[in-house]
JSON list of C-alpha atoms and ligand atoms in Angstrom, two decimals:
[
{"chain": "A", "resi": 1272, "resn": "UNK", "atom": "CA", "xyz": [-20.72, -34.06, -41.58]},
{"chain": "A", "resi": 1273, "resn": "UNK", "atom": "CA", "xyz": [-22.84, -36.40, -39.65]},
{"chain": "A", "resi": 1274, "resn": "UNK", "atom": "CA", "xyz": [-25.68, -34.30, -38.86]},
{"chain": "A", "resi": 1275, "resn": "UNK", "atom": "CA", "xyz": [-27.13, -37.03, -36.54]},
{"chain": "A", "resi": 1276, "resn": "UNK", "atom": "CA", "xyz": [-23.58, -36.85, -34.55]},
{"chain": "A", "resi": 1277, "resn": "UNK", "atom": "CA", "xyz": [-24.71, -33.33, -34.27]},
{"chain": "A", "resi": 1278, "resn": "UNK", "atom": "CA", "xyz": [-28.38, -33.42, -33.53]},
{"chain": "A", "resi": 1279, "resn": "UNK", "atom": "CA", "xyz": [-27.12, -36.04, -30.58]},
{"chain": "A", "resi": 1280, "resn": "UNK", "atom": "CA", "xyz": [-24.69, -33.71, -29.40]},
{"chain": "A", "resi": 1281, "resn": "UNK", "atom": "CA", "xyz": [-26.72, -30.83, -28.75]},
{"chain": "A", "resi": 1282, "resn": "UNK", "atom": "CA", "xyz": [-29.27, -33.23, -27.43]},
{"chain": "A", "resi": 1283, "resn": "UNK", "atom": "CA", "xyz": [-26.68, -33.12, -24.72]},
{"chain": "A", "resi": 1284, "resn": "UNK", "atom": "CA", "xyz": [-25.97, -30.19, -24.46]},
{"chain": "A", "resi": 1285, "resn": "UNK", "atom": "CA", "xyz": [-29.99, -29.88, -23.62]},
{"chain": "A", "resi": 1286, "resn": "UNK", "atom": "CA", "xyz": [-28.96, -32.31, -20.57]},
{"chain": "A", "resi": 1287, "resn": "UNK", "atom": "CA", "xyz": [-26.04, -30.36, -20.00]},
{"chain": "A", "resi": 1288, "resn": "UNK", "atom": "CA", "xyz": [-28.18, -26.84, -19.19]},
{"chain": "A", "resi": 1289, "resn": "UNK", "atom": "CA", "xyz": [-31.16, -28.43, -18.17]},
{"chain": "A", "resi": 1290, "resn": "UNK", "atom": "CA", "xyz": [-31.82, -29.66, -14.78]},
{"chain": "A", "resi": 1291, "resn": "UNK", "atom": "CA", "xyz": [-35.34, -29.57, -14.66]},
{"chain": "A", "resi": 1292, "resn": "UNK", "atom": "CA", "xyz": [-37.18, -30.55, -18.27]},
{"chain": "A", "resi": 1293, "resn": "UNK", "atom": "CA", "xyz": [-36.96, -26.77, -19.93]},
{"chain": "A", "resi": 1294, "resn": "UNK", "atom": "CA", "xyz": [-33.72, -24.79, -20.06]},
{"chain": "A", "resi": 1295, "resn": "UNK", "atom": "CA", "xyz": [-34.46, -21.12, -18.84]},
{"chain": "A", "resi": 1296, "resn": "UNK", "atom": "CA", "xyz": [-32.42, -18.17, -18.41]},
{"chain": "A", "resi": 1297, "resn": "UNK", "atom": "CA", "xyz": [-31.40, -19.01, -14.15]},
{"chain": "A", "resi": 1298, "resn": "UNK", "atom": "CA", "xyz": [-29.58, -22.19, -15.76]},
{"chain": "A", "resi": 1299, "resn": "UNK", "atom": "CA", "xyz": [-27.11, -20.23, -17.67]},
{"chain": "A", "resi": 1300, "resn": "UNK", "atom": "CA", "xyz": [-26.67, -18.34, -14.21]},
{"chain": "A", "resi": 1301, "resn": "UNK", "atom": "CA", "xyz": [-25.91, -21.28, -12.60]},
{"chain": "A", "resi": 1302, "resn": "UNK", "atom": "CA", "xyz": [-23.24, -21.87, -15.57]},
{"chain": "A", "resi": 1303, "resn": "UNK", "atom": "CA", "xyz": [-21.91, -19.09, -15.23]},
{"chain": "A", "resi": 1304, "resn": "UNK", "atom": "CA", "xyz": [-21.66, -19.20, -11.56]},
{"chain": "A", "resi": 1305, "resn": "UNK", "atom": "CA", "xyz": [-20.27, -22.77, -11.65]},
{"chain": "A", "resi": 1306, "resn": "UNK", "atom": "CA", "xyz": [-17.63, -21.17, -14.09]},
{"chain": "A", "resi": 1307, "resn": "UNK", "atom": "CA", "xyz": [-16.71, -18.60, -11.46]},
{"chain": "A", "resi": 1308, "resn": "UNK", "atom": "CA", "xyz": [-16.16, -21.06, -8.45]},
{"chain": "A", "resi": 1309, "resn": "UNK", "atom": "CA", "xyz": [-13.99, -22.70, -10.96]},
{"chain": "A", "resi": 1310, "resn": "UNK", "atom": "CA", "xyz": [-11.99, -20.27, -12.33]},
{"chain": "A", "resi": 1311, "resn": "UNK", "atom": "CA", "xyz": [-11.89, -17.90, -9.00]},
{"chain": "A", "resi": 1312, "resn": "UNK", "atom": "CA", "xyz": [-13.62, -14.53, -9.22]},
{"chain": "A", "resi": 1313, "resn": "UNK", "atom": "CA", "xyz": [-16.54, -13.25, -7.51]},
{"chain": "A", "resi": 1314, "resn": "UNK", "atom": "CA", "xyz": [-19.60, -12.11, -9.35]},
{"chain": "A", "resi": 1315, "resn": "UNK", "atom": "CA", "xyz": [-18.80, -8.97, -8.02]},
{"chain": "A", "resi": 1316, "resn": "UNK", "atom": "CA", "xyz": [-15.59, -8.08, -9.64]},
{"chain": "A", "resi": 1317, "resn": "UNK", "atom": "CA", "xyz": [-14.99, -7.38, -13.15]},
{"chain": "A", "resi": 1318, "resn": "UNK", "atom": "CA", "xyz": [-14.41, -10.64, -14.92]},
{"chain": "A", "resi": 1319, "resn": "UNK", "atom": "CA", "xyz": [-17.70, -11.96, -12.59]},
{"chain": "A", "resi": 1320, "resn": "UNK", "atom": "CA", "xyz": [-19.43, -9.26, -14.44]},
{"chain": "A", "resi": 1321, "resn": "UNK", "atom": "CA", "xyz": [-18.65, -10.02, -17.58]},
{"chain": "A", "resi": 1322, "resn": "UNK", "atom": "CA", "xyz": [-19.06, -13.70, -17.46]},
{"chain": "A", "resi": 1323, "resn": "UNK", "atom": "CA", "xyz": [-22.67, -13.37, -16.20]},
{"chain": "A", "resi": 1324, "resn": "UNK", "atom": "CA", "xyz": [-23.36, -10.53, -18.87]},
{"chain": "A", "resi": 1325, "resn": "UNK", "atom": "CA", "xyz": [-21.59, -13.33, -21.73]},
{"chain": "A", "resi": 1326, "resn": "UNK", "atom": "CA", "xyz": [-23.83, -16.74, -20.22]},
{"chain": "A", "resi": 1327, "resn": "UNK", "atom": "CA", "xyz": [-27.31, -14.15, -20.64]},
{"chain": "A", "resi": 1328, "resn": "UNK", "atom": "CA", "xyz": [-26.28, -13.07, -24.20]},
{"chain": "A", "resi": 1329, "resn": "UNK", "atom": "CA", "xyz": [-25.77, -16.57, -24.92]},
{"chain": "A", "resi": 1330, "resn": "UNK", "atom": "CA", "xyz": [-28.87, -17.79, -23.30]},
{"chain": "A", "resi": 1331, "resn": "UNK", "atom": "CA", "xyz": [-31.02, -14.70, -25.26]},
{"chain": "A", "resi": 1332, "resn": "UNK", "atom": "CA", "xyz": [-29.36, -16.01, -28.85]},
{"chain": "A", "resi": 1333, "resn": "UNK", "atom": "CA", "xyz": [-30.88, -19.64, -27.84]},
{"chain": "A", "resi": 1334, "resn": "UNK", "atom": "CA", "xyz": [-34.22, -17.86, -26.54]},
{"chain": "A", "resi": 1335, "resn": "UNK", "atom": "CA", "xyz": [-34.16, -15.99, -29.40]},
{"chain": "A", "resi": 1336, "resn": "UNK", "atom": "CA", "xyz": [-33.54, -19.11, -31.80]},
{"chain": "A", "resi": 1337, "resn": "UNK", "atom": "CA", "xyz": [-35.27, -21.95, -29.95]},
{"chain": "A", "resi": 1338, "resn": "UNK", "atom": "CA", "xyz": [-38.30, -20.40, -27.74]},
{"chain": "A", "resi": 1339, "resn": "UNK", "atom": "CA", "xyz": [-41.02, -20.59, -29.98]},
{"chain": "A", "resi": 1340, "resn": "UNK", "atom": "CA", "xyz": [-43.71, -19.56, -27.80]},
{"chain": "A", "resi": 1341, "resn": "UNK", "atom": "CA", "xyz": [-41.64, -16.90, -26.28]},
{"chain": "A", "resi": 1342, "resn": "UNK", "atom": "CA", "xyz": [-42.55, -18.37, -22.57]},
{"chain": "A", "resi": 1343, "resn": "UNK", "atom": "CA", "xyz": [-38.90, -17.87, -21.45]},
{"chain": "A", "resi": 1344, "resn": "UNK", "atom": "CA", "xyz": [-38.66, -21.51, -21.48]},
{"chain": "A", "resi": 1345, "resn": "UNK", "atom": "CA", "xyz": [-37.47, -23.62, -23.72]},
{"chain": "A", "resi": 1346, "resn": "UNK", "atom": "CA", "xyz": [-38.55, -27.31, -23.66]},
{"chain": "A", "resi": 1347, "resn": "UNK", "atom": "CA", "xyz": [-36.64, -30.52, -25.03]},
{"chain": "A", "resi": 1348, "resn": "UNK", "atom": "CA", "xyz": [-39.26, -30.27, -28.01]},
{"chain": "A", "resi": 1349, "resn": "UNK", "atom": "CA", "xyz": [-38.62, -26.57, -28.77]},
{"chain": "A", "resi": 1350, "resn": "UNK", "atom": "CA", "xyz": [-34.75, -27.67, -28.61]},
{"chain": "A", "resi": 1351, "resn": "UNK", "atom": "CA", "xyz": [-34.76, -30.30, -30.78]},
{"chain": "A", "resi": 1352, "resn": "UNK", "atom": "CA", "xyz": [-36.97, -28.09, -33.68]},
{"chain": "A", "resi": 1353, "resn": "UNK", "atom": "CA", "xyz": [-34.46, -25.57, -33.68]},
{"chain": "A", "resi": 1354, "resn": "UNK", "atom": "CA", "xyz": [-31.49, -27.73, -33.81]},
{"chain": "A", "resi": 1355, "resn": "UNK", "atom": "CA", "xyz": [-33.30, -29.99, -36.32]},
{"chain": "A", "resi": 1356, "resn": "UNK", "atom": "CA", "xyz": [-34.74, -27.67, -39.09]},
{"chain": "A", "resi": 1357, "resn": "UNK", "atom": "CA", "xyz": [-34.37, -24.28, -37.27]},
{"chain": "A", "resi": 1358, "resn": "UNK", "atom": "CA", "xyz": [-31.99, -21.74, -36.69]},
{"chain": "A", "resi": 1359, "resn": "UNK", "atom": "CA", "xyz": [-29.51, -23.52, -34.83]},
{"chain": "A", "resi": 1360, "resn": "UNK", "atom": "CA", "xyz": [-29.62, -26.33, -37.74]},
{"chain": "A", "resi": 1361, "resn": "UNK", "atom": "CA", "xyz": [-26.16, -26.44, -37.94]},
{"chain": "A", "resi": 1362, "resn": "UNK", "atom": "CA", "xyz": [-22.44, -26.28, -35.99]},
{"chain": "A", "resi": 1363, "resn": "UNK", "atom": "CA", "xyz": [-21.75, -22.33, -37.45]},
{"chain": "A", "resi": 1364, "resn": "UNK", "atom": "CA", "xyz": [-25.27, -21.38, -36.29]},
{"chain": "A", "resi": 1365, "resn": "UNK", "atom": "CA", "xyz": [-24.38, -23.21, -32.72]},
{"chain": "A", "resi": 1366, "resn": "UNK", "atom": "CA", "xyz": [-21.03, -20.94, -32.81]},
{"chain": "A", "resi": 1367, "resn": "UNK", "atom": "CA", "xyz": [-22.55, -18.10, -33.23]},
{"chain": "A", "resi": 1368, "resn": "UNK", "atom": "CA", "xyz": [-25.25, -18.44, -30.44]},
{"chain": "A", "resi": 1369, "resn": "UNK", "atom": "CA", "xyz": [-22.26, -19.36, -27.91]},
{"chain": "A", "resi": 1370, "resn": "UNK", "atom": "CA", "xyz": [-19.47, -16.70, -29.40]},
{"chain": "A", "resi": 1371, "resn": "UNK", "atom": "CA", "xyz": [-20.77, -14.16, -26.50]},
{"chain": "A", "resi": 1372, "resn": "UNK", "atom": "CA", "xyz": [-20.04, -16.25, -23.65]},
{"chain": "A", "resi": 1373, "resn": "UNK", "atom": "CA", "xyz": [-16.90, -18.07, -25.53]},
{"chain": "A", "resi": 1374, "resn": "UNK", "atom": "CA", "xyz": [-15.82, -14.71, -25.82]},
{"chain": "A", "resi": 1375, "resn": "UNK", "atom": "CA", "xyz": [-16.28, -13.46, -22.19]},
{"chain": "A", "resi": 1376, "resn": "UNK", "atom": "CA", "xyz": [-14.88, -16.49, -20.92]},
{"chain": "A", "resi": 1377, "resn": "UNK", "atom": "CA", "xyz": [-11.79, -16.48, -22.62]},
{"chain": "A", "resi": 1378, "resn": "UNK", "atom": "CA", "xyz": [-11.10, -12.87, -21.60]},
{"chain": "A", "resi": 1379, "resn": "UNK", "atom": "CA", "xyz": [-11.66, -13.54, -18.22]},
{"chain": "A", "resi": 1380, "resn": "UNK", "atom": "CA", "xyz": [-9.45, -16.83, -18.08]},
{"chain": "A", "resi": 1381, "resn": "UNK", "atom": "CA", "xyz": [-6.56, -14.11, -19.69]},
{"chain": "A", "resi": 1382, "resn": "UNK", "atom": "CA", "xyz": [-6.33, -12.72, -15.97]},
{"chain": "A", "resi": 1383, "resn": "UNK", "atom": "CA", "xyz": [-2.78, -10.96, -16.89]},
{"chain": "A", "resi": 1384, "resn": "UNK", "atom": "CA", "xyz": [-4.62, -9.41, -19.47]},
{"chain": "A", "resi": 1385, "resn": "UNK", "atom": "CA", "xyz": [-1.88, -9.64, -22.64]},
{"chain": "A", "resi": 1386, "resn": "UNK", "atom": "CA", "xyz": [-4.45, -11.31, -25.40]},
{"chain": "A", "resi": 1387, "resn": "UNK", "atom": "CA", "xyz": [-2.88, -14.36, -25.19]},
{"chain": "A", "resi": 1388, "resn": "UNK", "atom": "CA", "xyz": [-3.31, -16.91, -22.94]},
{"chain": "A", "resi": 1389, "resn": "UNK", "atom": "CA", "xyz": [-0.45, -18.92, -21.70]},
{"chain": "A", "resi": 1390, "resn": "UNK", "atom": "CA", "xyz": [-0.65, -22.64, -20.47]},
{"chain": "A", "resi": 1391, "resn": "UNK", "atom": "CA", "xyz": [-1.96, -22.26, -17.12]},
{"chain": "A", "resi": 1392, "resn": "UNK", "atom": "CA", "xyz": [-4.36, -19.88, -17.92]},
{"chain": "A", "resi": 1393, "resn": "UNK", "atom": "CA", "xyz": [-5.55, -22.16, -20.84]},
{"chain": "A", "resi": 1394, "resn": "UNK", "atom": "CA", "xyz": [-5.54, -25.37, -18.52]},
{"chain": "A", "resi": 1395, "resn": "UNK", "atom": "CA", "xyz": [-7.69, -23.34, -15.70]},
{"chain": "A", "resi": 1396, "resn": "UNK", "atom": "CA", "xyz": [-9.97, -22.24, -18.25]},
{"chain": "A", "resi": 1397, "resn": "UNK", "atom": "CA", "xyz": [-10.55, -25.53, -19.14]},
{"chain": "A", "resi": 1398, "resn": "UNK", "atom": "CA", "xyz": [-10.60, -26.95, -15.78]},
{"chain": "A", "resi": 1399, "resn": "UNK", "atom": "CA", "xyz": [-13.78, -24.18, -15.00]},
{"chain": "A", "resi": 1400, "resn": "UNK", "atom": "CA", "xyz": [-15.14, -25.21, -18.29]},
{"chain": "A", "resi": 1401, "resn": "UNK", "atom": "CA", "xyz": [-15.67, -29.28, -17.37]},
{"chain": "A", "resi": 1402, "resn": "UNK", "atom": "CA", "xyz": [-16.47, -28.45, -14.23]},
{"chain": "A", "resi": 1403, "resn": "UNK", "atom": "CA", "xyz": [-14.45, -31.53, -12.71]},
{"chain": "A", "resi": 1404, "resn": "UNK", "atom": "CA", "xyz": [-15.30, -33.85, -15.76]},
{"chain": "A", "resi": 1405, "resn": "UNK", "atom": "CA", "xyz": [-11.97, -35.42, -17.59]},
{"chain": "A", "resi": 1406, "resn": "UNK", "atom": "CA", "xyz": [-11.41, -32.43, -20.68]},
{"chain": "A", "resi": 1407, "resn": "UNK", "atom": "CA", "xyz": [-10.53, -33.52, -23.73]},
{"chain": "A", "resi": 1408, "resn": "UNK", "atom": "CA", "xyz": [-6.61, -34.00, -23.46]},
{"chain": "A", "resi": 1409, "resn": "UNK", "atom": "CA", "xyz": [-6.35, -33.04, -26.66]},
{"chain": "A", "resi": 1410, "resn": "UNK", "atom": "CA", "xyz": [-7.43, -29.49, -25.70]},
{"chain": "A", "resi": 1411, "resn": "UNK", "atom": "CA", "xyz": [-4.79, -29.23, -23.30]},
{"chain": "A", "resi": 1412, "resn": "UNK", "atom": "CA", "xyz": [-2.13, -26.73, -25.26]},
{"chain": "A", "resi": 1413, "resn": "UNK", "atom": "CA", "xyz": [1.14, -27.73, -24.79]},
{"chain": "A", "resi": 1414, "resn": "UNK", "atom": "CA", "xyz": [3.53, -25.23, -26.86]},
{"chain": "A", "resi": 1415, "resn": "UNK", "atom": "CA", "xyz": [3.35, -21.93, -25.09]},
{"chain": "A", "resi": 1416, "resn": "UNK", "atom": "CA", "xyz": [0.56, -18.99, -25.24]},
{"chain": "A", "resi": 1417, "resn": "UNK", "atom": "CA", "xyz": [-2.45, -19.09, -27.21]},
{"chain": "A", "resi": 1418, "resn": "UNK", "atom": "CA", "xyz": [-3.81, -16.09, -28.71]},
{"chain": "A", "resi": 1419, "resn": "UNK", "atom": "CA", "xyz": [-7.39, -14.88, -27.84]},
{"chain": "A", "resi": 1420, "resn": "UNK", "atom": "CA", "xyz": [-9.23, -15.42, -31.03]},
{"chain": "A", "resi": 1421, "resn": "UNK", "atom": "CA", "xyz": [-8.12, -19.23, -30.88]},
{"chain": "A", "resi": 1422, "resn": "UNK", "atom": "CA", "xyz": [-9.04, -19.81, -27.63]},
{"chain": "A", "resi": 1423, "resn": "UNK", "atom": "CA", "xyz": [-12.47, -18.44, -28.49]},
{"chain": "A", "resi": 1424, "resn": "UNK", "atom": "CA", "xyz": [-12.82, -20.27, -31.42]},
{"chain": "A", "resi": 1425, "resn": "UNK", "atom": "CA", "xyz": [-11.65, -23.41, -29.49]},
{"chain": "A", "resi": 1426, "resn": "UNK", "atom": "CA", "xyz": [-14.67, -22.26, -26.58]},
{"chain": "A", "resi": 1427, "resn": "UNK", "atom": "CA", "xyz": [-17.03, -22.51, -29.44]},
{"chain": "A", "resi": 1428, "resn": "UNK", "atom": "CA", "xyz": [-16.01, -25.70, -30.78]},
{"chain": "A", "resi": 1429, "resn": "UNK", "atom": "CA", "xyz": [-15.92, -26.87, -27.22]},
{"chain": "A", "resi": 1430, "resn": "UNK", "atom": "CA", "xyz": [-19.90, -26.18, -27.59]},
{"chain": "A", "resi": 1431, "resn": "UNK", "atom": "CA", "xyz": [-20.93, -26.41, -31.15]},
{"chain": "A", "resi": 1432, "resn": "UNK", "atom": "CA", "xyz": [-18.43, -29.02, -33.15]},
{"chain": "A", "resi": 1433, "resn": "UNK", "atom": "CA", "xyz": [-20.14, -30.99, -35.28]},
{"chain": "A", "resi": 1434, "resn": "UNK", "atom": "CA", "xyz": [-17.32, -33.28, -36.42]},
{"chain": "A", "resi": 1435, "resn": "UNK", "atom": "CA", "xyz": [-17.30, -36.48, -34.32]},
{"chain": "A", "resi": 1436, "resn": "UNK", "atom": "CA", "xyz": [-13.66, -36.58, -34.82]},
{"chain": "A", "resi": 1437, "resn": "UNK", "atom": "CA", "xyz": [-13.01, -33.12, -33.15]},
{"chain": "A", "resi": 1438, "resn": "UNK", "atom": "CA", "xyz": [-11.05, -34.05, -30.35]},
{"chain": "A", "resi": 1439, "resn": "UNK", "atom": "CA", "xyz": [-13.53, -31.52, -28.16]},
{"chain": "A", "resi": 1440, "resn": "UNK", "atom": "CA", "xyz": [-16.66, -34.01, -29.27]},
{"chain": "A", "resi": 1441, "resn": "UNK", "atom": "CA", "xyz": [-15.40, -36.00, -26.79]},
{"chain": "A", "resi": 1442, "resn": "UNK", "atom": "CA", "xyz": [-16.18, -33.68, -23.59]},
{"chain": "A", "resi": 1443, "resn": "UNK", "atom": "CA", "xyz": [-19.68, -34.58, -23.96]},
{"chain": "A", "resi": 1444, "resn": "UNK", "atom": "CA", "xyz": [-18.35, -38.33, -24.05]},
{"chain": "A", "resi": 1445, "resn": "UNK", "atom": "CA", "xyz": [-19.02, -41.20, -26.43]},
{"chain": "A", "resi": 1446, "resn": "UNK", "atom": "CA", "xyz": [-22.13, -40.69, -28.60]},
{"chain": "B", "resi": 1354, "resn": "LIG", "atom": "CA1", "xyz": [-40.94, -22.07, -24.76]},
{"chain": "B", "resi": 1355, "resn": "LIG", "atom": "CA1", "xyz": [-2.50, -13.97, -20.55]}
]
């Protein structure tokens, strides 16, 4: 694997969470809000509920694995460390850290609730997920329902692929 492809990637990812110089716990709100507008459910109801609870696990695995002086902040520096030589040093250990909100964000997408998710709930969930940007066409399923476990394992890929050929490398576009 190219671990610079990688170390570039999640430098995106930074610039994908951050607005403001340091990543902090409101900007996976504000993801997980943005997700909600896309997808269609309130915070209030019980998919809103869950996706909030999924975004703050995933933001406590990062604080957990990239704030090193524990301000609730975590700057581009403290990013790079962890991503670098740290605990998120590689795509598995980036999995991990998102499986929470890959998993809450699957289950909501599944809104008929029969563990699998069929086309349109797939292509919705993807739509919420880019957040207008072009997804990856190869993402798009074509051949009927997805099961739950590979839909989160293709959320956490979406996040934490390392391989620059992985079709969902693209989403963060040419690097
Ligand atoms: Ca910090
Ligand atoms: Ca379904």
């Amino acid at each position: 694997m190219d671990n610079n492809f990688f170390q570039c990637k999640t430098g995106m990812h930074f610039d994908s969470f951050d607005v403001d110089g340091v990543i902090t716990r409101e900007d996976f709100e504000q993801l997980a809000q943005r997700f909600l507008t896309g997808i269609g459910f309130t915070r209030e109801s019980s998919q809103g509920r869950s996706i909030l609870d999924g975004a703050g696990q995933f933001w406590d695995n990062l604080a957990q694995a990239a704030d090193g002086d524990q301000d609730g902040r975590i700057t581009r520096q403290e990013f790079s460390k962890a991503v670098t030589d740290g605990p998120l040093g590689s795509p598995d250990d980036f999995a991990k850290a998102v499986r929470p909100w890959a998993e809450a964000v699957v289950q909501a997408a599944d809104v008929d609730g029969d563990g699998r998710l069929s086309t349109e709930e797939y292509r919705r969930m993807l739509g919420a997920l880019s957040e207008g940007r072009e997804a990856p066409r190869e993402m798009a399923f074509t051949g009927g329902p997805v099961a739950v476990d590979v839909a989160i394992e293709a959320v956490q890929q979406f996040y934490a692929s390392g391989d620059p050929s992985h079709p969902t490398s693209r989403f963060f576009g040419q690097v």
